[in-house]
PDB file of C-alpha atoms in Angstrom:
ATOM      1  CA  MET A   1       0.000   0.000   0.000  1.00 91.00           C
ATOM      2  CA  PHE A   2       2.962   2.364   0.581  1.00 97.00           C
ATOM      3  CA  PRO A   3       4.548   4.473  -0.705  1.00 98.00           C
ATOM      4  CA  GLN A   4       1.746   6.557  -2.169  1.00 98.00           C
ATOM      5  CA  TYR A   5       2.207   9.835  -4.002  1.00 98.00           C
ATOM      6  CA  ARG A   6       0.124  13.003  -3.798  1.00 98.00           C
ATOM      7  CA  LYS A   7       0.343  16.668  -4.701  1.00 98.00           C
ATOM      8  CA  LEU A   8      -1.517  19.846  -3.833  1.00 97.00           C
ATOM      9  CA  SER A   9      -3.886  21.057  -6.519  1.00 95.00           C
ATOM     10  CA  ASN A  10      -1.732  24.206  -6.983  1.00 95.00           C
ATOM     11  CA  ASN A  11       1.300  22.044  -7.960  1.00 95.00           C
ATOM     12  CA  LYS A  12       3.492  23.671  -5.286  1.00 96.00           C
ATOM     13  CA  SER A  13       3.820  20.710  -2.884  1.00 97.00           C
ATOM     14  CA  PHE A  14       4.458  17.046  -3.663  1.00 98.00           C
ATOM     15  CA  TYR A  15       4.242  14.176  -1.175  1.00 98.00           C
ATOM     16  CA  LYS A  16       5.596  10.673  -0.834  1.00 98.00           C
ATOM     17  CA  ILE A  17       3.517   8.974   1.858  1.00 98.00           C
ATOM     18  CA  LEU A  18       5.687   6.355   3.532  1.00 98.00           C
ATOM     19  CA  SER A  19       3.156   5.111   6.099  1.00 98.00           C
ATOM     20  CA  GLU A  20       0.090   6.256   8.027  1.00 96.00           C
ATOM     21  CA  HIS A  21       2.556   8.116  10.261  1.00 97.00           C
ATOM     22  CA  SER A  22       5.181   9.650   7.948  1.00 98.00           C
ATOM     23  CA  PHE A  23       5.726  11.363   4.610  1.00 98.00           C
ATOM     24  CA  GLU A  24       8.310  13.262   2.581  1.00 97.00           C
ATOM     25  CA  GLU A  25       7.390  16.632   1.106  1.00 97.00           C
ATOM     26  CA  ILE A  26       8.865  18.665  -1.738  1.00 97.00           C
ATOM     27  CA  GLN A  27       7.838  22.334  -1.739  1.00 96.00           C
ATOM     28  CA  LEU A  28       8.428  24.682  -4.644  1.00 94.00           C
ATOM     29  CA  VAL A  29       8.979  28.199  -3.277  1.00 93.00           C
ATOM     30  CA  GLY A  30       9.905  30.622  -6.024  1.00 91.00           C
ATOM     31  CA  SER A  31      13.014  29.158  -7.628  1.00 89.00           C
ATOM     32  CA  SER A  32      13.877  27.129  -4.492  1.00 92.00           C
ATOM     33  CA  VAL A  33      13.053  23.511  -3.733  1.00 92.00           C
ATOM     34  CA  ILE A  34      12.600  22.572  -0.068  1.00 95.00           C
ATOM     35  CA  THR A  35      12.394  18.948   1.055  1.00 96.00           C
ATOM     36  CA  THR A  36      11.196  17.866   4.493  1.00 97.00           C
ATOM     37  CA  ASN A  37      10.421  14.615   6.298  1.00 97.00           C
ATOM     38  CA  THR A  38       7.477  14.524   8.689  1.00 97.00           C
ATOM     39  CA  ASN A  39       6.764  11.922  11.353  1.00 98.00           C
ATOM     40  CA  ALA A  40       3.277  12.470  12.742  1.00 97.00           C
ATOM     41  CA  THR A  41       3.078  12.765  16.508  1.00 97.00           C
ATOM     42  CA  LYS A  42      -0.081  14.880  16.925  1.00 97.00           C
ATOM     43  CA  TYR A  43      -3.682  14.307  15.943  1.00 97.00           C
ATOM     44  CA  PRO A  44      -3.815  17.049  13.225  1.00 96.00           C
ATOM     45  CA  GLU A  45      -0.790  15.495  11.501  1.00 96.00           C
ATOM     46  CA  PHE A  46      -2.471  12.059  11.466  1.00 97.00           C
ATOM     47  CA  ILE A  47      -5.627  13.623   9.974  1.00 97.00           C
ATOM     48  CA  ARG A  48      -3.549  15.390   7.292  1.00 97.00           C
ATOM     49  CA  ILE A  49      -1.926  12.103   6.263  1.00 98.00           C
ATOM     50  CA  LYS A  50      -5.319  10.377   6.191  1.00 97.00           C
ATOM     51  CA  ASP A  51      -6.680  13.173   3.956  1.00 98.00           C
ATOM     52  CA  MET A  52      -3.674  12.749   1.645  1.00 98.00           C
ATOM     53  CA  ILE A  53      -4.233   8.988   1.425  1.00 98.00           C
ATOM     54  CA  ASP A  54      -7.953   9.537   0.715  1.00 98.00           C
ATOM     55  CA  CYS A  55      -7.156  12.232  -1.923  1.00 97.00           C
ATOM     56  CA  LYS A  56      -9.423  14.737  -0.203  1.00 97.00           C
ATOM     57  CA  THR A  57      -9.329  18.259  -1.621  1.00 96.00           C
ATOM     58  CA  PRO A  58      -6.796  19.903  -2.069  1.00 97.00           C
ATOM     59  CA  PHE A  59      -4.766  16.674  -2.426  1.00 98.00           C
ATOM     60  CA  GLU A  60      -4.553  14.905  -5.782  1.00 98.00           C
ATOM     61  CA  SER A  61      -3.023  11.643  -6.921  1.00 97.00           C
ATOM     62  CA  LEU A  62       0.516  11.673  -8.313  1.00 96.00           C
ATOM     63  CA  THR A  63       2.761   9.057  -9.902  1.00 97.00           C
ATOM     64  CA  LYS A  64       6.195   8.047  -8.637  1.00 97.00           C
ATOM     65  CA  GLU A  65       7.712   9.367 -11.869  1.00 97.00           C
ATOM     66  CA  GLU A  66       6.101  12.799 -11.398  1.00 96.00           C
ATOM     67  CA  PHE A  67       7.400  12.915  -7.811  1.00 96.00           C
ATOM     68  CA  ASP A  68      10.913  11.911  -8.893  1.00 95.00           C
ATOM     69  CA  ILE A  69      10.964  14.696 -11.502  1.00 93.00           C
ATOM     70  CA  GLN A  70      10.429  17.232  -8.712  1.00 91.00           C
ATOM     71  CA  LEU A  71      13.404  15.802  -6.809  1.00 83.00           C
ATOM     72  CA  LYS A  72      15.631  16.513  -9.804  1.00 82.00           C
ATOM     73  CA  THR A  73      14.419  20.126 -10.128  1.00 68.00           C
TER      74      THR A  73
END
């Protein structure tokens, strides 16, 4: 079931969901690319990951290839 890949509908953040408790994020900020790893420890973080998995708005499905392209940017 994991990893799963998602993005925000504005194409500024891309996610690799590693488990129900952790994900990697790539953010595009101007000409910069910021990568972070998040390990959920609080209820709102768990809900955010669940929303990503369920593709609730504003999250959309993404392929591994599309995620990997952002890593190379």
